[in-house]
Short mmCIF file of C-alpha atoms (C1' of nucleotides) in Angstrom, two decimals:
data_model
loop_
_atom_site.label_atom_id
_atom_site.label_comp_id
_atom_site.label_asym_id
_atom_site.label_seq_id
_atom_site.Cartn_x
_atom_site.Cartn_y
_atom_site.Cartn_z
CA UNK A 1 28.24 -18.89 34.61
CA UNK A 2 28.36 -17.89 30.99
CA UNK A 3 27.38 -20.59 28.64
CA UNK A 4 27.23 -20.24 24.91
CA UNK A 5 28.88 -16.79 24.43
CA UNK A 6 27.79 -16.46 20.70
CA UNK A 7 25.55 -13.64 21.37
CA UNK A 8 25.32 -10.44 23.38
CA UNK A 9 23.38 -7.23 23.89
CA UNK A 10 25.90 -5.27 21.65
CA UNK A 11 25.51 -7.56 18.73
CA UNK A 12 21.57 -7.27 19.06
CA UNK A 13 21.93 -3.60 19.17
CA UNK A 14 24.33 -3.42 16.20
CA UNK A 15 22.21 -5.66 14.21
CA UNK A 16 19.01 -3.64 15.02
CA UNK A 17 20.67 -0.35 14.42
CA UNK A 18 21.84 -1.53 10.97
CA UNK A 19 18.31 -2.55 9.97
CA UNK A 20 16.93 0.85 11.21
CA UNK A 21 19.47 2.75 9.36
CA UNK A 22 19.15 0.92 6.02
CA UNK A 23 15.36 -0.23 6.04
CA UNK A 24 13.78 2.34 8.38
CA UNK A 25 12.75 2.13 11.95
CA UNK A 26 9.56 0.19 11.08
CA UNK A 27 11.57 -2.76 9.98
CA UNK A 28 13.22 -3.13 13.30
CA UNK A 29 11.28 -6.22 14.38
CA UNK A 30 12.45 -8.91 16.62
CA UNK A 31 11.90 -11.36 13.75
CA UNK A 32 14.21 -9.41 11.45
CA UNK A 33 16.88 -8.93 14.11
CA UNK A 34 16.89 -12.53 14.89
CA UNK A 35 17.00 -13.63 11.25
CA UNK A 36 20.13 -11.37 10.82
CA UNK A 37 21.72 -13.07 13.72
CA UNK A 38 20.74 -16.35 12.53
CA UNK A 39 18.95 -17.34 15.80
CA UNK A 40 15.15 -17.89 16.77
CA UNK A 41 13.11 -14.98 17.93
CA UNK A 42 12.52 -16.05 21.38
CA UNK A 43 16.28 -16.45 21.96
CA UNK A 44 16.55 -12.59 21.97
CA UNK A 45 14.64 -12.33 25.29
CA UNK A 46 17.69 -13.74 27.07
CA UNK A 47 19.35 -10.49 26.36
CA UNK A 48 16.79 -7.97 25.77
CA UNK A 49 13.28 -6.94 27.31
CA UNK A 50 11.22 -7.40 24.33
CA UNK A 51 10.92 -4.90 21.46
CA UNK A 52 10.43 -1.97 23.57
CA UNK A 53 13.55 -2.91 25.47
CA UNK A 54 15.22 -3.10 22.27
CA UNK A 55 14.06 0.20 21.22
CA UNK A 56 15.09 1.69 24.40
CA UNK A 57 18.55 0.43 23.93
CA UNK A 58 18.66 1.62 20.48
CA UNK A 59 17.59 5.25 21.71
CA UNK A 60 20.40 5.05 24.14
CA UNK A 61 23.09 3.95 21.58
CA UNK A 62 21.88 6.62 19.15
CA UNK A 63 22.26 9.43 21.88
CA UNK A 64 25.71 8.17 22.86
CA UNK A 65 26.92 7.94 19.18
CA UNK A 66 25.44 11.29 18.38
CA UNK A 67 27.01 12.98 21.39
CA UNK A 68 30.32 11.43 20.36
CA UNK A 69 30.25 12.88 16.87
CA UNK A 70 29.07 16.37 17.85
CA UNK A 71 31.63 16.44 20.75
CA UNK A 72 34.30 15.69 18.38
CA UNK A 73 33.16 18.11 15.75
CA UNK A 74 33.12 21.08 17.80
CA UNK A 75 36.30 20.13 19.74
CA UNK A 76 37.26 23.02 22.05
CA UNK A 77 35.83 25.78 19.91
CA UNK A 78 32.84 27.98 20.78
CA UNK A 79 30.87 30.88 19.32
CA UNK A 80 29.81 30.84 15.54
CA UNK A 81 32.56 28.46 14.40
CA UNK A 82 31.40 25.90 17.04
CA UNK A 83 27.76 26.25 16.24
CA UNK A 84 28.50 25.90 12.56
CA UNK A 85 30.48 22.90 13.27
CA UNK A 86 28.07 21.32 15.44
CA UNK A 87 25.25 21.89 12.96
CA UNK A 88 27.07 20.29 10.13
CA UNK A 89 27.80 17.34 12.22
CA UNK A 90 24.25 17.04 13.33
CA UNK A 91 23.03 17.12 9.89
CA UNK A 92 25.69 14.55 8.89
CA UNK A 93 24.66 12.17 11.49
CA UNK A 94 20.94 12.47 10.84
CA UNK A 95 21.92 11.76 7.06
CA UNK A 96 24.20 8.90 7.79
CA UNK A 97 22.29 7.06 10.56
CA UNK A 98 18.78 8.01 9.94
CA UNK A 99 17.55 5.06 11.82
CA UNK A 100 19.07 5.79 14.91
CA UNK A 101 18.78 9.27 14.70
CA UNK A 102 14.90 9.07 14.52
CA UNK A 103 15.02 6.51 17.52
CA UNK A 104 17.07 9.07 19.48
CA UNK A 105 14.08 11.19 19.80
CA UNK A 106 11.53 8.29 20.43
CA UNK A 107 12.64 6.07 23.23
CA UNK A 108 9.77 4.21 24.62
CA UNK A 109 10.60 5.75 28.11
CA UNK A 110 12.43 8.80 27.75
CA UNK A 111 11.99 9.33 31.65
CA UNK A 112 14.39 6.51 32.24
CA UNK A 113 17.57 7.64 33.87
CA UNK A 114 20.06 6.33 31.32
CA UNK A 115 18.31 7.93 28.47
CA UNK A 116 17.39 11.24 30.29
CA UNK A 117 20.97 11.30 31.25
CA UNK A 118 22.42 10.93 27.79
CA UNK A 119 19.85 13.39 26.51
CA UNK A 120 20.91 15.90 29.05
CA UNK A 121 24.57 15.32 28.17
CA UNK A 122 23.68 16.37 24.57
CA UNK A 123 21.93 19.23 25.52
CA UNK A 124 24.82 20.40 28.13
CA UNK A 125 27.05 20.30 24.91
CA UNK A 126 24.75 22.74 23.14
CA UNK A 127 24.89 25.06 26.21
CA UNK A 128 28.46 24.95 26.51
CA UNK A 129 28.94 25.97 22.98
CA UNK A 130 26.99 29.17 23.54
CA UNK A 131 29.09 30.01 26.54
CA UNK A 132 30.77 33.09 25.09
CA UNK A 133 27.63 34.50 23.48
CA UNK A 134 27.17 36.37 26.78
CA UNK A 135 23.56 34.99 27.37
CA UNK A 136 21.84 34.86 30.71
CA UNK A 137 21.53 31.14 31.57
CA UNK A 138 17.66 31.44 30.76
CA UNK A 139 18.40 33.17 27.45
CA UNK A 140 20.94 30.17 26.75
CA UNK A 141 18.19 27.71 27.46
CA UNK A 142 15.88 29.32 24.98
CA UNK A 143 18.60 29.58 22.58
CA UNK A 144 19.49 25.88 22.86
CA UNK A 145 15.68 24.98 22.26
CA UNK A 146 15.89 27.07 19.12
CA UNK A 147 19.01 25.61 17.93
CA UNK A 148 17.70 22.17 18.42
CA UNK A 149 14.57 22.84 16.71
CA UNK A 150 16.25 24.25 13.76
CA UNK A 151 18.61 21.29 13.55
CA UNK A 152 16.19 18.70 14.06
CA UNK A 153 13.48 20.43 11.77
CA UNK A 154 15.79 20.52 8.81
CA UNK A 155 17.16 17.12 9.27
CA UNK A 156 13.54 15.73 9.81
CA UNK A 157 11.96 17.53 6.95
CA UNK A 158 14.84 16.58 4.75
CA UNK A 159 14.52 12.92 5.77
CA UNK A 160 10.92 12.69 4.79
CA UNK A 161 11.20 14.38 1.52
CA UNK A 162 9.61 17.53 2.49
CA UNK A 163 11.96 19.73 0.49
CA UNK A 164 11.05 19.11 -3.00
CA UNK A 165 12.18 22.11 -4.93
CA UNK A 166 15.49 21.90 -6.98
CA UNK A 167 17.39 23.96 -4.73
CA UNK A 168 20.58 23.02 -2.90
CA UNK A 169 19.84 21.64 0.49
CA UNK A 170 23.17 22.37 1.99
CA UNK A 171 22.80 25.93 1.12
CA UNK A 172 19.30 26.12 2.64
CA UNK A 173 20.81 24.70 5.90
CA UNK A 174 23.88 27.18 5.87
CA UNK A 175 21.42 29.88 5.34
CA UNK A 176 19.14 28.80 8.06
CA UNK A 177 21.91 28.45 10.72
CA UNK A 178 23.55 31.61 9.75
CA UNK A 179 20.21 33.50 10.04
CA UNK A 180 19.53 32.24 13.35
CA UNK A 181 22.96 33.09 14.52
CA UNK A 182 22.41 36.62 13.24
CA UNK A 183 18.96 36.65 14.75
CA UNK A 184 20.35 35.90 18.11
CA UNK A 185 22.68 38.62 17.96
CA UNK A 186 20.19 41.01 16.75
CA UNK A 187 17.70 40.27 19.58
CA UNK A 188 20.19 40.28 22.25
CA UNK A 189 21.36 43.68 21.16
CA UNK A 190 17.78 44.85 21.20
CA UNK A 191 17.31 43.34 24.55
CA UNK A 192 20.33 44.96 26.15
CA UNK A 193 19.53 48.66 27.24
CA UNK A 194 22.21 50.00 24.85
CA UNK B 1 -26.05 1.32 -6.72
CA UNK B 2 -25.50 2.29 -3.11
CA UNK B 3 -26.60 -0.43 -0.81
CA UNK B 4 -26.08 -0.08 3.10
CA UNK B 5 -25.22 3.51 3.39
CA UNK B 6 -23.80 3.07 6.94
CA UNK B 7 -20.18 3.59 6.37
CA UNK B 8 -18.20 5.85 3.98
CA UNK B 9 -14.68 6.87 3.47
CA UNK B 10 -15.10 10.01 5.32
CA UNK B 11 -16.43 8.44 8.44
CA UNK B 12 -13.57 5.97 8.52
CA UNK B 13 -11.02 8.74 8.03
CA UNK B 14 -12.63 10.66 10.95
CA UNK B 15 -12.55 7.77 13.22
CA UNK B 16 -8.97 6.91 12.30
CA UNK B 17 -7.86 10.46 12.95
CA UNK B 18 -9.39 10.64 16.17
CA UNK B 19 -7.46 7.51 17.19
CA UNK B 20 -4.27 9.07 15.79
CA UNK B 21 -4.79 12.30 17.74
CA UNK B 22 -5.85 10.65 20.89
CA UNK B 23 -3.76 7.37 21.08
CA UNK B 24 -0.99 8.29 18.75
CA UNK B 25 -0.25 7.02 15.20
CA UNK B 26 0.84 3.55 16.25
CA UNK B 27 -2.48 3.12 17.53
CA UNK B 28 -4.31 3.38 14.09
CA UNK B 29 -4.83 -0.22 13.08
CA UNK B 30 -7.69 -1.34 10.90
CA UNK B 31 -8.72 -3.30 13.85
CA UNK B 32 -9.00 -0.48 16.07
CA UNK B 33 -10.84 1.59 13.40
CA UNK B 34 -13.15 -1.14 12.76
CA UNK B 35 -14.02 -1.67 16.41
CA UNK B 36 -14.53 2.15 16.92
CA UNK B 37 -17.19 1.87 13.80
CA UNK B 38 -18.74 -1.37 15.18
CA UNK B 39 -17.82 -3.27 12.00
CA UNK B 40 -15.58 -6.17 11.22
CA UNK B 41 -12.15 -5.47 10.01
CA UNK B 42 -12.40 -6.68 6.58
CA UNK B 43 -15.34 -4.42 5.84
CA UNK B 44 -13.03 -1.43 5.80
CA UNK B 45 -11.49 -2.96 2.45
CA UNK B 46 -14.69 -1.92 0.68
CA UNK B 47 -13.84 1.91 1.22
CA UNK B 48 -10.02 1.90 1.71
CA UNK B 49 -7.03 0.44 0.32
CA UNK B 50 -5.84 -1.41 3.32
CA UNK B 51 -3.81 0.21 6.13
CA UNK B 52 -1.36 1.95 3.71
CA UNK B 53 -4.29 3.48 1.86
CA UNK B 54 -5.97 4.67 5.08
CA UNK B 55 -2.80 6.07 6.00
CA UNK B 56 -2.44 8.01 2.71
CA UNK B 57 -6.03 9.41 3.19
CA UNK B 58 -5.13 10.50 6.73
CA UNK B 59 -1.98 12.33 5.48
CA UNK B 60 -4.18 14.14 2.80
CA UNK B 61 -6.84 15.01 5.27
CA UNK B 62 -4.14 16.45 7.68
CA UNK B 63 -2.59 18.56 4.78
CA UNK B 64 -6.17 19.84 3.92
CA UNK B 65 -6.89 20.72 7.61
CA UNK B 66 -3.88 22.30 8.36
CA UNK B 67 -3.89 24.34 5.34
CA UNK B 68 -7.26 25.58 6.15
CA UNK B 69 -6.13 26.70 9.60
CA UNK B 70 -2.99 28.40 8.54
CA UNK B 71 -4.81 30.14 5.67
CA UNK B 72 -7.38 31.56 8.11
CA UNK B 73 -4.93 32.54 10.53
CA UNK B 74 -2.78 34.68 8.26
CA UNK B 75 -5.66 36.07 6.60
CA UNK B 76 -4.66 38.83 4.12
CA UNK B 77 -1.75 39.80 6.09
CA UNK B 78 1.93 39.45 5.11
CA UNK B 79 5.36 40.34 6.73
CA UNK B 80 6.22 39.85 10.10
CA UNK B 81 2.60 39.73 11.38
CA UNK B 82 1.80 37.19 9.03
CA UNK B 83 4.72 34.99 9.95
CA UNK B 84 3.95 35.26 13.57
CA UNK B 85 0.42 34.36 13.13
CA UNK B 86 1.20 31.45 10.95
CA UNK B 87 3.76 30.29 13.19
CA UNK B 88 1.31 30.62 16.16
CA UNK B 89 -1.27 28.64 14.07
CA UNK B 90 1.09 25.87 13.09
CA UNK B 91 2.04 25.25 16.66
CA UNK B 92 -1.34 25.22 17.77
CA UNK B 93 -2.37 22.83 15.08
CA UNK B 94 0.48 20.32 15.92
CA UNK B 95 -0.51 20.62 19.59
CA UNK B 96 -4.26 20.07 18.99
CA UNK B 97 -3.99 17.29 16.34
CA UNK B 98 -0.68 15.65 17.17
CA UNK B 99 -1.70 12.56 15.30
CA UNK B 100 -2.71 13.91 12.08
CA UNK B 101 -0.01 16.54 12.07
CA UNK B 102 2.58 13.69 12.30
CA UNK B 103 0.87 11.85 9.52
CA UNK B 104 0.94 14.94 7.48
CA UNK B 105 4.56 14.50 6.91
CA UNK B 106 4.58 10.75 6.58
CA UNK B 107 2.45 9.73 3.63
CA UNK B 108 3.01 6.11 2.46
CA UNK B 109 3.46 7.53 -0.89
CA UNK B 110 4.33 11.29 -0.81
CA UNK B 111 4.71 11.52 -4.58
CA UNK B 112 1.09 10.58 -5.15
CA UNK B 113 -0.40 13.70 -7.00
CA UNK B 114 -3.21 14.44 -4.58
CA UNK B 115 -0.80 14.47 -1.62
CA UNK B 116 1.96 16.23 -3.30
CA UNK B 117 -0.54 18.87 -4.46
CA UNK B 118 -1.69 19.44 -0.95
CA UNK B 119 1.78 19.85 0.10
CA UNK B 120 2.72 22.27 -2.45
CA UNK B 121 -0.44 24.30 -1.61
CA UNK B 122 0.91 24.58 2.04
CA UNK B 123 4.31 25.76 0.74
CA UNK B 124 2.74 28.17 -1.46
CA UNK B 125 1.01 29.75 1.56
CA UNK B 126 4.40 30.26 2.96
CA UNK B 127 5.88 31.70 -0.07
CA UNK B 128 3.13 34.29 -0.53
CA UNK B 129 3.64 35.36 3.07
CA UNK B 130 7.04 36.23 2.48
CA UNK B 131 6.20 38.12 -0.49
CA UNK B 132 6.91 41.70 0.77
CA UNK B 133 10.38 40.77 2.42
CA UNK B 134 11.76 41.71 -1.07
CA UNK B 135 13.38 38.24 -1.52
CA UNK B 136 14.45 36.91 -4.78
CA UNK B 137 12.56 33.82 -5.37
CA UNK B 138 15.62 31.70 -4.54
CA UNK B 139 15.91 33.35 -1.36
CA UNK B 140 12.12 33.07 -0.74
CA UNK B 141 12.55 29.29 -1.21
CA UNK B 142 15.49 29.07 1.17
CA UNK B 143 13.65 30.88 3.73
CA UNK B 144 10.51 28.82 3.47
CA UNK B 145 12.66 25.89 3.98
CA UNK B 146 14.10 27.64 7.09
CA UNK B 147 10.70 28.76 8.33
CA UNK B 148 9.18 25.24 8.02
CA UNK B 149 12.29 23.68 9.68
CA UNK B 150 11.79 25.87 12.71
CA UNK B 151 8.04 25.12 12.86
CA UNK B 152 8.39 21.59 12.51
CA UNK B 153 11.38 21.25 14.51
CA UNK B 154 9.89 22.85 17.56
CA UNK B 155 6.62 21.33 17.27
CA UNK B 156 8.26 17.97 16.88
CA UNK B 157 10.66 18.38 19.59
CA UNK B 158 7.87 19.65 22.01
CA UNK B 159 5.69 16.82 21.16
CA UNK B 160 8.38 13.97 21.94
CA UNK B 161 8.96 15.74 25.28
CA UNK B 162 12.35 16.97 24.14
CA UNK B 163 12.09 20.11 26.05
CA UNK B 164 12.41 19.10 29.64
CA UNK B 165 13.89 22.23 31.34
CA UNK B 166 11.39 24.28 33.41
CA UNK B 167 11.10 27.11 31.04
CA UNK B 168 8.18 28.61 29.37
CA UNK B 169 7.55 26.70 25.82
CA UNK B 170 5.66 29.65 24.27
CA UNK B 171 8.40 32.03 25.07
CA UNK B 172 11.00 29.80 23.53
CA UNK B 173 8.92 29.66 20.41
CA UNK B 174 8.35 33.22 20.31
CA UNK B 175 11.98 33.94 20.70
CA UNK B 176 12.86 31.45 18.02
CA UNK B 177 10.54 32.85 15.49
CA UNK B 178 11.49 36.43 16.19
CA UNK B 179 15.16 35.51 16.10
CA UNK B 180 14.88 33.92 12.57
CA UNK B 181 12.91 36.99 11.41
CA UNK B 182 15.46 39.27 12.79
CA UNK B 183 18.15 36.96 11.25
CA UNK B 184 16.57 37.10 7.66
CA UNK B 185 16.50 40.86 7.60
CA UNK B 186 20.14 40.91 9.08
CA UNK B 187 21.52 38.38 6.38
CA UNK B 188 19.61 40.21 3.71
CA UNK B 189 21.00 43.62 4.65
CA UNK B 190 24.57 42.03 4.49
CA UNK B 191 23.87 40.36 1.10
CA UNK B 192 22.86 43.47 -0.55
CA UNK B 193 25.65 45.83 -1.65
CA UNK B 194 24.33 48.57 0.44
"C1'" DT C 1 38.23 -35.70 35.62
"C1'" DA C 2 33.46 -35.82 36.43
"C1'" DC C 3 29.30 -33.22 38.19
"C1'" DT C 4 26.22 -29.82 38.45
"C1'" DA C 5 24.04 -25.33 38.25
"C1'" DT C 6 22.77 -22.09 35.12
"C1'" DA C 7 22.61 -19.25 31.23
"C1'" DA C 8 21.36 -19.61 26.52
"C1'" DA C 9 19.37 -21.48 23.20
"C1'" DC C 10 15.46 -23.90 21.35
"C1'" DT C 11 10.41 -25.65 20.23
"C1'" DA C 12 5.45 -25.20 20.91
"C1'" DA C 13 1.49 -22.37 21.70
"C1'" DT C 14 -1.16 -18.08 22.05
"C1'" DG C 15 -2.99 -13.90 20.67
"C1'" DA C 16 -3.10 -9.51 17.79
"C1'" DC C 17 -3.05 -7.73 13.06
"C1'" DA C 18 -3.55 -7.40 7.92
"C1'" DT C 19 -4.95 -9.16 4.29
"C1'" DT C 20 -7.66 -12.35 1.00
"C1'" DA C 21 -11.15 -15.48 -0.69
"C1'" DG C 22 -15.67 -16.42 -0.83
"C1'" DT C 23 -20.39 -15.99 1.06
"C1'" DT C 24 -24.47 -13.35 2.49
"C1'" DT C 25 -27.30 -9.38 2.62
"C1'" DT C 26 -29.23 -5.34 1.43
"C1'" DT C 27 -30.68 -1.74 -1.65
"C1'" DC C 28 -31.85 0.43 -5.75
"C1'" DA C 29 -33.15 0.48 -10.52
"C1'" DA C 30 -35.51 -1.54 -14.03
"C1'" DT D 1 -40.86 -7.72 -8.28
"C1'" DT D 2 -36.48 -8.88 -9.30
"C1'" DG D 3 -31.67 -9.05 -9.96
"C1'" DA D 4 -27.18 -6.85 -10.14
"C1'" DA D 5 -23.92 -4.76 -7.36
"C1'" DA D 6 -22.20 -2.90 -3.39
"C1'" DA D 7 -21.31 -3.60 1.47
"C1'" DA D 8 -21.07 -6.15 4.96
"C1'" DC D 9 -19.83 -10.69 6.82
"C1'" DT D 10 -17.26 -15.35 7.98
"C1'" DA D 11 -13.11 -18.19 7.31
"C1'" DA D 12 -8.59 -18.85 6.68
"C1'" DT D 13 -3.58 -17.65 6.15
"C1'" DG D 14 0.62 -15.50 7.32
"C1'" DT D 15 3.43 -12.46 10.17
"C1'" DC D 16 4.84 -10.72 14.39
"C1'" DA D 17 5.59 -10.47 19.79
"C1'" DT D 18 5.35 -12.92 23.65
"C1'" DT D 19 5.23 -16.64 27.22
"C1'" DA D 20 5.97 -21.23 29.01
"C1'" DG D 21 8.55 -24.92 29.25
"C1'" DT D 22 12.36 -28.18 27.47
"C1'" DT D 23 17.20 -28.98 26.04
"C1'" DT D 24 21.89 -28.02 25.78
"C1'" DA D 25 26.32 -26.32 26.57
"C1'" DT D 26 29.64 -24.33 29.52
"C1'" DA D 27 32.09 -22.87 33.83
"C1'" DG D 28 33.32 -23.63 38.30
"C1'" DT D 29 33.70 -27.12 41.75
"C1'" DA D 30 34.18 -31.25 44.06
#
DNA sequence: TACTATAAACTAATGACATTAGTTTTTCAA
DNA sequence: TTGAAAAACTAATGTCATTAGTTTATAGTA
């Protein structure tokens, strides 16, 4: 029932993830993965549904890894400290694992239940962190969108070399996060009738 | 000195841009561009330095188009109004021309003088807009990084379908921009010794 | 222990691309 | 009118993904 146990899905995803992180997502080809694993390309089809299937698995893997890191980073905290911890962990993840970070956002089929669920878990984490800002649930959702935009925007621009000025990147990031946090408070005060 | 005027660089870039915007950047292949122009693939090499060369041209084209739109959008204004107008135009550009927007950030060689210069012009536009916020030039640069992160982050996440909740996207965007603006002011006040 | 069903690996073949080499065609300038 | 040069073409090669069909190893069973 299970002949030749040499290879399995996880090994393939691992190999592919390593290629993605070290050589970029473009370099993730079935040929490259097969070579890394010392097998012939068609053999991969016994474990994975072609290149799109592999990419989908990578997206899922990335979402899970990311959730793990972020969850660990903010521990039980909430409020500004939690947001700062989360932001730091997010950027660190994007820096450390650029390939799978990118794939996290580009699943071939983002609608697929498993990927969608993993995405929602991640968003849920953010919503929870904002718990004690006293936001309505709608405000919280807008705020999560904003926070995700900030984190992804910075990580992404940094990655593509969009920040060229000789100016400390971590400082820019810290200021960005703090500004947004201050902004949320300011806007909320304004919104509340006194 | 100029035989068979049928084709030229600009037509190629146009055709490629159209493919990028309608079918995604992955669909920009020399084969697809050649087909659209009713020529054979190798003929493109007379005008363009292979696929990487074409991509480079597309990046440059995108940066120029974008600068044009943003510049027009904020006119002579500066301050909050200018930032809001710019933000709106930025998002609109990313929505209208998703393909070249994406390529704008992913030139094969971002160091190449022409592309680098176009990128700097764009950043210069942002710096100018922040003119009358009374920021030091270093603060201004951090702020531009923040603003770009916000704009790109939102546009990018929206594009990949990252915002799934049934919640108005424009409202989220407006809130994000306003929060950041409020945040900048708050942080700056804090920084100044009264 | 030997047998067999089956999963997993393989080889071979096809089709899409990008790219290069080399050829033909067209146009303009002399 | 002619010839040089640019622009288009055909042909060929190599890489990749994918499919079909074959071989092989293993696990469970007789």
